[in-house]
Structure formats: C-alpha cells, structure tokens
Amino acid sequence: MLQPAPFPASRPRRLRQAPWMRALVAENVLTPADLIWPCFVIDGEDRAEPIETMPGADRLTIDRLIVKAREAADLGIPAIAIFPYTDAALKTPGAEEAWNPENLVCRATRAVKAAVPGIGVMLDVALDPYNSDGHDGIIEGETILNDETLIALEKQALVQAEAGCDILGPSDMMDGRVGVIRRALEAHDFQNVTIMSYAAKYASCFYGPFRDAVGSGGALKGDKKTYQMDPANSDEALREVATDLAEGADMVMVKPGLPYLDICQRVAAEFRVPTYAYQVSGEYAMLKGAMGNGWLDERAGVLESLMAFKRAGCAGILTYFALDAARMLRE
Ligand code: PBG
C-alpha cells in the first residue's frame, strides 16, 4: 500500500473536519436497502406477543405482520425473513408440518405477498420449528441423519416456493442440501426462486434467544455441533461457501454476525458473490440489554454495528433492528 506523506504534509484530520467532508470521503454507506428484517409469526388474530429475551421483537399474528411488512417496504427495506412459532402439538419426530402447504409460514407468505407484493419474502429451509427434538434434521437415536433429512428439506422447499417465497434460506447445514433444493426448484418450474444459503453457520450460543422466540429451545436435545460449524474454524467456512455456490446458491450468508466478522470479510473478498451476515438474536439481545440499561446509545450502537458489516464487504445484513435502523437512516 502507498505510504502517506509524513506529518505535516499529511494530516489525516483534514478529512475529518466537518460532516460534509466526512460524508465526501466515506468509504461505505449503509442504507435501508441493505437490510433484511427477520420476524416471528404466531397463529391467531390481532395479537403481538413479547419475547422476553428479545425486547422489541414481538411475535406477530399474520394480520399484524402484514402491517409491519408494509411499513418495512415503505421504509425501503427490500425483504423480510419470516419464522414461525409452531404449536408444540404440531411437532413430530418426522417434522411433517414442514411440508404442510397450509402451515403457518406458508399462510403468512401468501398473505404478505398478496398484501405487499413489492417486498421479498425469505424463509428458512430447516426442520427445527417442526421437529419435536428441536433439531434441524431427522434423528435416529443420537444421530442427525443427513440424507433422510434432504428428502424432507426438498418437500419443505417446494411448498414454500409454491406459497410464493422468493428467497429460500437453507439453514440446516446438512451436506448436499443446496443441490437437492436447486434441482427440485428447476424440476418444478421455480427457476426464479433464489437460494441464500446459510453457508457458514456456526454452532453458536448466540442463537439462544431465537430458540425461545420460535419455541424450539425447550425441545432441543443436545447441541448442533455435528452439523453446524466449529467456532474454531475459518478455512472450513470457505469450503462450505464454495460447495454451496457449486450446488446452486445465488447468495451466501455468514452467521452469527459481529463475532464472525473475520469470516464475513474472508468470504466476501474470496468469492465476490453477494454475501450477507445475520446479526443474530444473541447479538440483538446483547445490544438491546445494554441499550435498555442506558449503557449504550441506541441509535449510535445500532448504526455502528450495522456499518461494520458493510465495511467487512457484506452486501446486506439480516437484523432484528431493520425497521428501527431504517427509520434512523431516514432521519
Ligand atoms: C434454524 C435457525 C436458527 C437461527 C435461524 N435459523 C437457530 C439454530 O440454528 O439453532 C438463528 C437466528 C438467530 O439466532 O437470530 N435453523
């Protein structure tokens, strides 16, 4: 890299002297178009249910979700990711509810696409909301079965595409799932359904509040370390991304976000494909907790944490702060 001239020929503070100058030399920008809003849906009518570990991120009935989706679209947010809170009575070892075309997430998708056609809808492809063991795959004894799970994921992906989902997010970390889903989509005339694979998804404690939000935490037996990645690994993330791209992913994701910013940067730099970060529930809970106590400034904290992803090379961020952040950016 070119060396700057020695002081006083170079005075880096010259470029920081006023807001207009800082705006002029800013290397990155954050806009509402960078954000995807993950949201939680419950059955019922005209109801919002608070999530204790995620203050401000309520579970919403479909009618309420539509109102928020419209608000998101009006704020310039391109897409939302809908997660279902599934009634325990619907969870089975085979996770059959995952490919029920009338399941909550399919109904929510149809309703949102009908009411707010201009917003993209993303859905997880993974069995954990429907599996009575809380795992992302089918279990036999202690083992999460890979290839049997792929059969289930294919059926789930197809009902979700049929419901109008625009972006499928395989988040289960089974081997070979992106290829199976891509082939199924092509075979059923869903050529334009996009896949954003959770390519580098780590076995992380930062998903704890999410599991409360979707009601899978209590059900989870053991951990997800035989399929989600080891936090000690970095090169392996590149292999996961390469595999998913070769199998037909259009975009890739790194998850969690801030604690894995090094991975975001490596992936974005190495592959030059649209790379997203998921600022997950535990990150949201940490920031919200500190903000709620007055230990961190909310506006500055939200925007700085999101800008970090842009600086790392991400094309966008899934964040529970999406609506708040978009409002802040509009001010
Ligand atoms: C399910 C899934 C998880 C998240 C998104 N999809 C949890 C998990 O893998 O256990 C986590 C999101 C968050 O923590 O905000 N496969």
mmCIF file of C-alpha atoms and ligand atoms in Angstrom:
data_model
loop_
_atom_site.group_PDB
_atom_site.id
_atom_site.type_symbol
_atom_site.label_atom_id
_atom_site.label_comp_id
_atom_site.label_asym_id
_atom_site.label_seq_id
_atom_site.Cartn_x
_atom_site.Cartn_y
_atom_site.Cartn_z
ATOM 1 C CA MET A 1 0.000 0.000 0.000
ATOM 2 C CA LEU A 2 1.095 3.560 -0.747
ATOM 3 C CA GLN A 3 2.651 5.209 2.298
ATOM 4 C CA PRO A 4 1.085 8.540 3.301
ATOM 5 C CA ALA A 5 3.383 11.556 3.331
ATOM 6 C CA PRO A 6 4.955 12.300 6.702
ATOM 7 C CA PHE A 7 3.434 14.873 9.044
ATOM 8 C CA PRO A 8 2.700 17.711 8.477
ATOM 9 C CA ALA A 9 2.270 17.175 4.715
ATOM 10 C CA SER A 10 -0.216 14.540 5.714
ATOM 11 C CA ARG A 11 -2.729 15.483 8.393
ATOM 12 C CA PRO A 12 -5.436 12.808 8.342
ATOM 13 C CA ARG A 13 -7.662 15.048 10.461
ATOM 14 C CA ARG A 14 -8.120 17.383 7.463
ATOM 15 C CA LEU A 15 -10.525 14.835 6.020
ATOM 16 C CA ARG A 16 -12.474 14.578 9.267
ATOM 17 C CA GLN A 17 -13.013 18.257 9.980
ATOM 18 C CA ALA A 18 -16.712 18.589 9.173
ATOM 19 C CA PRO A 19 -19.738 16.402 8.477
ATOM 20 C CA TRP A 20 -19.762 17.347 4.786
ATOM 21 C CA MET A 21 -16.092 16.376 4.447
ATOM 22 C CA ARG A 22 -16.595 13.079 6.257
ATOM 23 C CA ALA A 23 -19.551 12.331 4.006
ATOM 24 C CA LEU A 24 -17.435 13.094 0.963
ATOM 25 C CA VAL A 25 -14.687 10.633 1.873
ATOM 26 C CA ALA A 26 -16.813 7.881 3.432
ATOM 27 C CA GLU A 27 -15.751 4.512 2.040
ATOM 28 C CA ASN A 28 -19.021 2.740 2.830
ATOM 29 C CA VAL A 29 -22.670 3.619 3.152
ATOM 30 C CA LEU A 30 -25.482 1.943 4.997
ATOM 31 C CA THR A 31 -28.986 2.289 3.572
ATOM 32 C CA PRO A 32 -32.343 0.617 4.279
ATOM 33 C CA ALA A 33 -31.756 -1.363 1.056
ATOM 34 C CA ASP A 34 -29.002 -3.257 2.892
ATOM 35 C CA LEU A 35 -31.399 -4.704 5.446
ATOM 36 C CA ILE A 36 -33.483 -7.846 5.710
ATOM 37 C CA TRP A 37 -35.909 -7.971 8.615
ATOM 38 C CA PRO A 38 -36.267 -11.357 10.378
ATOM 39 C CA CYS A 39 -39.670 -11.571 12.070
ATOM 40 C CA PHE A 40 -41.710 -14.084 14.031
ATOM 41 C CA VAL A 41 -45.248 -15.129 13.263
ATOM 42 C CA ILE A 42 -47.871 -16.792 15.504
ATOM 43 C CA ASP A 43 -51.347 -18.106 14.877
ATOM 44 C CA GLY A 44 -54.337 -16.010 15.837
ATOM 45 C CA GLU A 45 -55.642 -12.542 15.182
ATOM 46 C CA ASP A 46 -54.592 -9.020 16.045
ATOM 47 C CA ARG A 47 -52.040 -10.051 18.618
ATOM 48 C CA ALA A 48 -48.401 -9.272 19.403
ATOM 49 C CA GLU A 49 -46.612 -11.466 21.896
ATOM 50 C CA PRO A 50 -43.456 -10.122 23.520
ATOM 51 C CA ILE A 51 -40.324 -12.295 23.526
ATOM 52 C CA GLU A 52 -38.668 -11.959 26.895
ATOM 53 C CA THR A 53 -35.096 -12.370 25.694
ATOM 54 C CA MET A 54 -35.590 -10.134 22.626
ATOM 55 C CA PRO A 55 -37.227 -6.926 23.837
ATOM 56 C CA GLY A 56 -38.971 -5.110 20.994
ATOM 57 C CA ALA A 57 -39.049 -8.119 18.657
ATOM 58 C CA ASP A 58 -42.584 -9.415 19.167
ATOM 59 C CA ARG A 59 -44.201 -12.473 17.674
ATOM 60 C CA LEU A 60 -46.991 -11.202 15.420
ATOM 61 C CA THR A 61 -50.178 -12.665 14.027
ATOM 62 C CA ILE A 62 -50.377 -12.622 10.232
ATOM 63 C CA ASP A 63 -52.646 -9.545 10.118
ATOM 64 C CA ARG A 64 -50.171 -7.597 12.259
ATOM 65 C CA LEU A 65 -47.228 -8.897 10.238
ATOM 66 C CA ILE A 66 -48.768 -7.503 7.064
ATOM 67 C CA VAL A 67 -48.911 -4.034 8.609
ATOM 68 C CA LYS A 68 -45.232 -4.263 9.560
ATOM 69 C CA ALA A 69 -44.251 -5.667 6.173
ATOM 70 C CA ARG A 70 -45.913 -2.682 4.512
ATOM 71 C CA GLU A 71 -44.052 -0.375 6.878
ATOM 72 C CA ALA A 72 -40.792 -2.143 6.025
ATOM 73 C CA ALA A 73 -41.446 -1.752 2.294
ATOM 74 C CA ASP A 74 -42.285 1.928 2.744
ATOM 75 C CA LEU A 75 -39.003 2.392 4.603
ATOM 76 C CA GLY A 76 -37.096 0.898 1.670
ATOM 77 C CA ILE A 77 -36.329 -2.489 3.232
ATOM 78 C CA PRO A 78 -36.189 -4.983 0.333
ATOM 79 C CA ALA A 79 -37.053 -8.221 2.127
ATOM 80 C CA ILE A 80 -38.283 -9.874 5.292
ATOM 81 C CA ALA A 81 -37.479 -13.335 6.640
ATOM 82 C CA ILE A 82 -40.474 -14.979 8.303
ATOM 83 C CA PHE A 83 -40.025 -17.524 11.116
ATOM 84 C CA PRO A 84 -42.934 -19.481 12.571
ATOM 85 C CA TYR A 85 -43.693 -20.136 16.208
ATOM 86 C CA THR A 86 -45.046 -23.643 15.895
ATOM 87 C CA ASP A 87 -47.559 -25.067 18.343
ATOM 88 C CA ALA A 88 -45.917 -27.948 20.253
ATOM 89 C CA ALA A 89 -48.851 -30.173 19.257
ATOM 90 C CA LEU A 90 -47.777 -29.908 15.602
ATOM 91 C CA LYS A 91 -44.198 -31.039 16.229
ATOM 92 C CA THR A 92 -43.306 -34.625 15.394
ATOM 93 C CA PRO A 93 -40.106 -36.675 15.079
ATOM 94 C CA GLY A 94 -40.603 -36.653 11.285
ATOM 95 C CA ALA A 95 -41.319 -32.880 11.190
ATOM 96 C CA GLU A 96 -44.180 -33.446 8.723
ATOM 97 C CA GLU A 97 -45.661 -29.996 9.384
ATOM 98 C CA ALA A 98 -42.679 -28.584 7.463
ATOM 99 C CA TRP A 99 -44.250 -29.560 4.139
ATOM 100 C CA ASN A 100 -47.873 -28.894 5.012
ATOM 101 C CA PRO A 101 -48.846 -26.267 2.412
ATOM 102 C CA GLU A 102 -51.230 -24.798 4.997
ATOM 103 C CA ASN A 103 -48.621 -24.417 7.704
ATOM 104 C CA LEU A 104 -48.243 -21.062 9.419
ATOM 105 C CA VAL A 105 -45.248 -19.863 7.461
ATOM 106 C CA CYS A 106 -46.822 -20.708 4.080
ATOM 107 C CA ARG A 107 -50.036 -18.916 5.057
ATOM 108 C CA ALA A 108 -48.004 -15.922 6.235
ATOM 109 C CA THR A 109 -46.032 -15.862 2.991
ATOM 110 C CA ARG A 110 -49.151 -15.921 0.813
ATOM 111 C CA ALA A 111 -50.739 -13.182 2.914
ATOM 112 C CA VAL A 112 -47.689 -10.916 2.833
ATOM 113 C CA LYS A 113 -47.075 -11.405 -0.895
ATOM 114 C CA ALA A 114 -50.738 -10.643 -1.638
ATOM 115 C CA ALA A 115 -50.834 -7.520 0.544
ATOM 116 C CA VAL A 116 -47.328 -6.168 -0.089
ATOM 117 C CA PRO A 117 -46.213 -7.528 -3.451
ATOM 118 C CA GLY A 118 -43.207 -5.219 -3.525
ATOM 119 C CA ILE A 119 -41.368 -6.868 -0.649
ATOM 120 C CA GLY A 120 -39.280 -10.025 -0.922
ATOM 121 C CA VAL A 121 -40.070 -12.929 1.380
ATOM 122 C CA MET A 122 -37.368 -15.235 2.626
ATOM 123 C CA LEU A 123 -37.971 -18.490 4.513
ATOM 124 C CA ASP A 124 -35.668 -20.899 6.309
ATOM 125 C CA VAL A 125 -35.382 -24.383 4.930
ATOM 126 C CA ALA A 126 -34.740 -26.418 8.074
ATOM 127 C CA LEU A 127 -36.791 -28.709 10.241
ATOM 128 C CA ASP A 128 -36.193 -27.230 13.694
ATOM 129 C CA PRO A 129 -39.533 -25.391 14.055
ATOM 130 C CA TYR A 130 -41.359 -28.664 13.339
ATOM 131 C CA ASN A 131 -39.128 -31.300 14.858
ATOM 132 C CA SER A 132 -40.110 -32.485 18.336
ATOM 133 C CA ASP A 133 -36.406 -32.851 19.150
ATOM 134 C CA GLY A 134 -35.634 -29.252 18.194
ATOM 135 C CA HIS A 135 -33.025 -30.342 15.653
ATOM 136 C CA ASP A 136 -32.666 -29.208 12.051
ATOM 137 C CA GLY A 137 -32.712 -32.762 10.779
ATOM 138 C CA ILE A 138 -34.380 -36.136 11.253
ATOM 139 C CA ILE A 139 -32.968 -38.083 14.193
ATOM 140 C CA GLU A 140 -32.292 -41.725 14.754
ATOM 141 C CA GLY A 141 -31.078 -42.417 18.272
ATOM 142 C CA GLU A 142 -28.473 -39.725 18.804
ATOM 143 C CA THR A 143 -27.666 -39.243 15.141
ATOM 144 C CA ILE A 144 -28.938 -36.469 12.905
ATOM 145 C CA LEU A 145 -29.488 -38.286 9.611
ATOM 146 C CA ASN A 146 -28.136 -36.381 6.632
ATOM 147 C CA ASP A 147 -29.615 -37.959 3.509
ATOM 148 C CA GLU A 148 -33.029 -38.720 5.043
ATOM 149 C CA THR A 149 -33.212 -35.066 6.051
ATOM 150 C CA LEU A 150 -32.535 -33.987 2.456
ATOM 151 C CA ILE A 151 -35.730 -35.735 1.357
ATOM 152 C CA ALA A 152 -37.692 -33.726 3.914
ATOM 153 C CA LEU A 153 -35.965 -30.451 3.013
ATOM 154 C CA GLU A 154 -36.824 -30.910 -0.642
ATOM 155 C CA LYS A 155 -40.521 -31.250 0.208
ATOM 156 C CA GLN A 156 -40.339 -28.245 2.527
ATOM 157 C CA ALA A 157 -38.598 -26.104 -0.097
ATOM 158 C CA LEU A 158 -41.249 -26.931 -2.699
ATOM 159 C CA VAL A 159 -44.262 -25.989 -0.543
ATOM 160 C CA GLN A 160 -42.533 -22.766 0.404
ATOM 161 C CA ALA A 161 -41.794 -21.919 -3.229
ATOM 162 C CA GLU A 162 -45.395 -22.778 -4.098
ATOM 163 C CA ALA A 163 -46.568 -20.364 -1.371
ATOM 164 C CA GLY A 164 -44.699 -17.559 -3.119
ATOM 165 C CA CYS A 165 -41.449 -17.442 -1.185
ATOM 166 C CA ASP A 166 -38.800 -15.501 -3.129
ATOM 167 C CA ILE A 167 -35.649 -16.495 -1.251
ATOM 168 C CA LEU A 168 -35.088 -19.904 0.277
ATOM 169 C CA GLY A 169 -32.561 -19.942 3.096
ATOM 170 C CA PRO A 170 -31.292 -23.461 3.742
ATOM 171 C CA SER A 171 -30.206 -23.060 7.354
ATOM 172 C CA ASP A 172 -29.888 -26.678 8.395
ATOM 173 C CA MET A 173 -26.240 -27.345 7.468
ATOM 174 C CA MET A 174 -26.910 -30.832 6.068
ATOM 175 C CA ASP A 175 -24.410 -31.775 3.374
ATOM 176 C CA GLY A 176 -25.774 -31.579 -0.161
ATOM 177 C CA ARG A 177 -28.933 -29.661 0.654
ATOM 178 C CA VAL A 178 -28.412 -26.747 -1.702
ATOM 179 C CA GLY A 179 -28.006 -29.072 -4.690
ATOM 180 C CA VAL A 180 -31.123 -31.059 -3.797
ATOM 181 C CA ILE A 181 -33.180 -27.888 -3.392
ATOM 182 C CA ARG A 182 -31.871 -26.318 -6.595
ATOM 183 C CA ARG A 183 -32.639 -29.427 -8.651
ATOM 184 C CA ALA A 184 -36.139 -29.646 -7.174
ATOM 185 C CA LEU A 185 -36.805 -25.983 -7.962
ATOM 186 C CA GLU A 186 -35.646 -26.397 -11.568
ATOM 187 C CA ALA A 187 -37.726 -29.551 -11.989
ATOM 188 C CA HIS A 188 -40.878 -27.794 -10.757
ATOM 189 C CA ASP A 189 -40.703 -24.572 -12.754
ATOM 190 C CA PHE A 190 -39.381 -22.422 -9.938
ATOM 191 C CA GLN A 191 -36.363 -21.178 -11.915
ATOM 192 C CA ASN A 192 -36.509 -17.739 -10.321
ATOM 193 C CA VAL A 193 -36.639 -18.775 -6.705
ATOM 194 C CA THR A 194 -33.401 -17.601 -5.181
ATOM 195 C CA ILE A 195 -31.279 -19.502 -2.710
ATOM 196 C CA MET A 196 -29.405 -17.650 0.016
ATOM 197 C CA SER A 197 -27.611 -20.448 1.776
ATOM 198 C CA TYR A 198 -26.628 -20.241 5.381
ATOM 199 C CA ALA A 199 -23.244 -21.369 4.104
ATOM 200 C CA ALA A 200 -21.004 -20.662 7.069
ATOM 201 C CA LYS A 201 -23.268 -21.276 10.007
ATOM 202 C CA TYR A 202 -21.546 -21.860 13.315
ATOM 203 C CA ALA A 203 -22.713 -23.890 16.315
ATOM 204 C CA SER A 204 -23.222 -20.781 18.396
ATOM 205 C CA CYS A 205 -24.650 -19.902 21.787
ATOM 206 C CA PHE A 206 -25.796 -16.633 20.237
ATOM 207 C CA TYR A 207 -28.890 -18.378 18.830
ATOM 208 C CA GLY A 208 -30.329 -18.870 22.325
ATOM 209 C CA PRO A 209 -32.968 -16.109 22.254
ATOM 210 C CA PHE A 210 -34.125 -17.160 18.767
ATOM 211 C CA ARG A 211 -34.855 -20.628 20.035
ATOM 212 C CA ASP A 212 -37.083 -19.037 22.708
ATOM 213 C CA ALA A 213 -38.739 -16.935 20.036
ATOM 214 C CA VAL A 214 -39.710 -19.910 17.860
ATOM 215 C CA GLY A 215 -40.250 -22.254 20.788
ATOM 216 C CA SER A 216 -37.568 -24.768 19.776
ATOM 217 C CA GLY A 217 -35.163 -24.125 22.659
ATOM 218 C CA GLY A 218 -37.005 -26.143 25.278
ATOM 219 C CA ALA A 219 -37.376 -29.012 22.838
ATOM 220 C CA LEU A 220 -33.718 -29.160 21.797
ATOM 221 C CA LYS A 221 -31.954 -32.315 22.931
ATOM 222 C CA GLY A 222 -28.182 -31.975 22.983
ATOM 223 C CA ASP A 223 -26.470 -29.496 20.682
ATOM 224 C CA LYS A 224 -25.990 -28.903 16.946
ATOM 225 C CA LYS A 225 -22.243 -29.462 16.781
ATOM 226 C CA THR A 226 -22.370 -32.436 14.405
ATOM 227 C CA TYR A 227 -23.813 -30.253 11.648
ATOM 228 C CA GLN A 228 -23.151 -26.593 12.456
ATOM 229 C CA MET A 229 -19.547 -25.387 12.230
ATOM 230 C CA ASP A 230 -16.931 -25.297 14.950
ATOM 231 C CA PRO A 231 -16.245 -21.681 16.046
ATOM 232 C CA ALA A 232 -12.536 -22.538 15.923
ATOM 233 C CA ASN A 233 -12.585 -22.838 12.120
ATOM 234 C CA SER A 234 -12.095 -20.315 9.355
ATOM 235 C CA ASP A 235 -10.755 -22.111 6.225
ATOM 236 C CA GLU A 236 -13.646 -24.542 6.536
ATOM 237 C CA ALA A 237 -16.065 -21.629 6.028
ATOM 238 C CA LEU A 238 -14.535 -21.044 2.594
ATOM 239 C CA ARG A 239 -15.015 -24.697 1.679
ATOM 240 C CA GLU A 240 -18.655 -24.552 2.806
ATOM 241 C CA VAL A 241 -19.264 -21.447 0.702
ATOM 242 C CA ALA A 242 -17.550 -22.955 -2.353
ATOM 243 C CA THR A 243 -19.669 -26.096 -2.043
ATOM 244 C CA ASP A 244 -22.943 -24.190 -1.742
ATOM 245 C CA LEU A 245 -22.119 -21.972 -4.726
ATOM 246 C CA ALA A 246 -21.223 -25.009 -6.813
ATOM 247 C CA GLU A 247 -24.556 -26.583 -5.845
ATOM 248 C CA GLY A 248 -26.560 -23.577 -6.976
ATOM 249 C CA ALA A 249 -26.709 -20.964 -4.215
ATOM 250 C CA ASP A 250 -27.161 -17.415 -5.562
ATOM 251 C CA MET A 251 -26.101 -15.685 -2.372
ATOM 252 C CA VAL A 252 -24.384 -16.810 0.791
ATOM 253 C CA MET A 253 -24.627 -15.937 4.432
ATOM 254 C CA VAL A 254 -22.319 -15.939 7.425
ATOM 255 C CA LYS A 255 -23.895 -16.486 10.814
ATOM 256 C CA PRO A 256 -23.573 -15.198 13.556
ATOM 257 C CA GLY A 257 -22.503 -11.714 12.506
ATOM 258 C CA LEU A 258 -20.257 -9.474 14.580
ATOM 259 C CA PRO A 259 -18.349 -12.261 16.399
ATOM 260 C CA TYR A 260 -17.625 -13.720 12.939
ATOM 261 C CA LEU A 261 -16.779 -10.530 11.080
ATOM 262 C CA ASP A 262 -13.449 -12.063 10.045
ATOM 263 C CA ILE A 263 -15.383 -14.788 8.230
ATOM 264 C CA CYS A 264 -17.630 -12.210 6.534
ATOM 265 C CA GLN A 265 -14.571 -10.410 5.255
ATOM 266 C CA ARG A 266 -12.829 -13.542 4.012
ATOM 267 C CA VAL A 267 -15.912 -14.858 2.236
ATOM 268 C CA ALA A 268 -16.784 -11.539 0.600
ATOM 269 C CA ALA A 269 -13.195 -10.971 -0.558
ATOM 270 C CA GLU A 270 -12.585 -14.507 -1.772
ATOM 271 C CA PHE A 271 -15.795 -15.201 -3.690
ATOM 272 C CA ARG A 272 -17.089 -11.782 -4.765
ATOM 273 C CA VAL A 273 -20.689 -13.009 -4.589
ATOM 274 C CA PRO A 274 -23.466 -11.304 -2.642
ATOM 275 C CA THR A 275 -22.529 -12.110 0.948
ATOM 276 C CA TYR A 276 -24.865 -11.466 3.859
ATOM 277 C CA ALA A 277 -24.390 -11.525 7.585
ATOM 278 C CA TYR A 278 -27.016 -12.498 10.121
ATOM 279 C CA GLN A 279 -26.828 -10.297 13.199
ATOM 280 C CA VAL A 280 -28.438 -12.992 15.301
ATOM 281 C CA SER A 281 -30.762 -12.989 18.274
ATOM 282 C CA GLY A 282 -27.989 -13.131 20.882
ATOM 283 C CA GLU A 283 -26.255 -10.133 19.337
ATOM 284 C CA TYR A 284 -29.568 -8.286 19.347
ATOM 285 C CA ALA A 285 -30.125 -9.294 22.981
ATOM 286 C CA MET A 286 -26.646 -8.069 24.000
ATOM 287 C CA LEU A 287 -27.108 -4.704 22.340
ATOM 288 C CA LYS A 288 -30.727 -4.308 23.483
ATOM 289 C CA GLY A 289 -29.772 -5.285 27.023
ATOM 290 C CA ALA A 290 -27.073 -2.642 27.207
ATOM 291 C CA MET A 291 -29.254 -0.053 25.497
ATOM 292 C CA GLY A 292 -32.174 -0.796 27.792
ATOM 293 C CA ASN A 293 -29.929 -0.178 30.782
ATOM 294 C CA GLY A 294 -28.690 3.081 29.341
ATOM 295 C CA TRP A 295 -25.158 1.689 28.949
ATOM 296 C CA LEU A 296 -25.077 2.146 25.189
ATOM 297 C CA ASP A 297 -26.620 4.766 22.973
ATOM 298 C CA GLU A 298 -29.302 3.047 20.907
ATOM 299 C CA ARG A 299 -29.028 4.983 17.660
ATOM 300 C CA ALA A 300 -25.238 5.039 17.554
ATOM 301 C CA GLY A 301 -24.968 1.412 18.650
ATOM 302 C CA VAL A 302 -27.371 0.095 16.037
ATOM 303 C CA LEU A 303 -25.894 2.042 13.143
ATOM 304 C CA GLU A 304 -22.258 1.389 14.057
ATOM 305 C CA SER A 305 -22.846 -2.343 14.449
ATOM 306 C CA LEU A 306 -24.534 -2.488 11.038
ATOM 307 C CA MET A 307 -21.930 -0.353 9.283
ATOM 308 C CA ALA A 308 -19.289 -2.834 10.466
ATOM 309 C CA PHE A 309 -20.818 -5.423 8.121
ATOM 310 C CA LYS A 310 -20.685 -3.080 5.148
ATOM 311 C CA ARG A 311 -17.047 -2.327 5.923
ATOM 312 C CA ALA A 312 -16.330 -6.061 6.012
ATOM 313 C CA GLY A 313 -17.717 -6.371 2.482
ATOM 314 C CA CYS A 314 -21.233 -7.644 3.120
ATOM 315 C CA ALA A 315 -23.954 -6.838 0.608
ATOM 316 C CA GLY A 316 -26.517 -6.759 3.382
ATOM 317 C CA ILE A 317 -27.499 -7.738 6.885
ATOM 318 C CA LEU A 318 -30.338 -9.716 8.418
ATOM 319 C CA THR A 319 -31.103 -7.790 11.579
ATOM 320 C CA TYR A 320 -33.898 -7.531 14.124
ATOM 321 C CA PHE A 321 -33.084 -3.805 14.172
ATOM 322 C CA ALA A 322 -34.059 -3.450 10.497
ATOM 323 C CA LEU A 323 -37.132 -1.258 10.960
ATOM 324 C CA ASP A 324 -35.544 0.878 13.676
ATOM 325 C CA ALA A 325 -32.348 1.251 11.679
ATOM 326 C CA ALA A 326 -34.221 2.185 8.505
ATOM 327 C CA ARG A 327 -36.106 4.867 10.445
ATOM 328 C CA MET A 328 -32.848 6.183 11.897
ATOM 329 C CA LEU A 329 -31.294 6.310 8.431
ATOM 330 C CA ARG A 330 -34.275 8.278 7.145
ATOM 331 C CA GLU A 331 -33.967 10.996 9.792
HETATM 332 C C1 PBG B 1 -32.787 -22.630 12.467
HETATM 333 C C2 PBG B 1 -32.287 -21.245 12.630
HETATM 334 C C3 PBG B 1 -31.658 -20.721 13.751
HETATM 335 C C4 PBG B 1 -31.493 -19.370 13.502
HETATM 336 C C5 PBG B 1 -32.004 -19.099 12.219
HETATM 337 N N1 PBG B 1 -32.484 -20.292 11.700
HETATM 338 C C6 PBG B 1 -31.284 -21.335 15.042
HETATM 339 C C7 PBG B 1 -30.470 -22.546 15.084
HETATM 340 O O1 PBG B 1 -29.817 -22.948 14.112
HETATM 341 O O2 PBG B 1 -30.478 -23.164 16.140
HETATM 342 C C8 PBG B 1 -30.884 -18.400 14.468
HETATM 343 C C9 PBG B 1 -31.237 -16.981 14.282
HETATM 344 C C10 PBG B 1 -30.950 -16.116 15.451
HETATM 345 O O3 PBG B 1 -30.363 -16.535 16.461
HETATM 346 O O4 PBG B 1 -31.321 -14.946 15.369
HETATM 347 N N2 PBG B 1 -32.061 -23.458 11.676
#
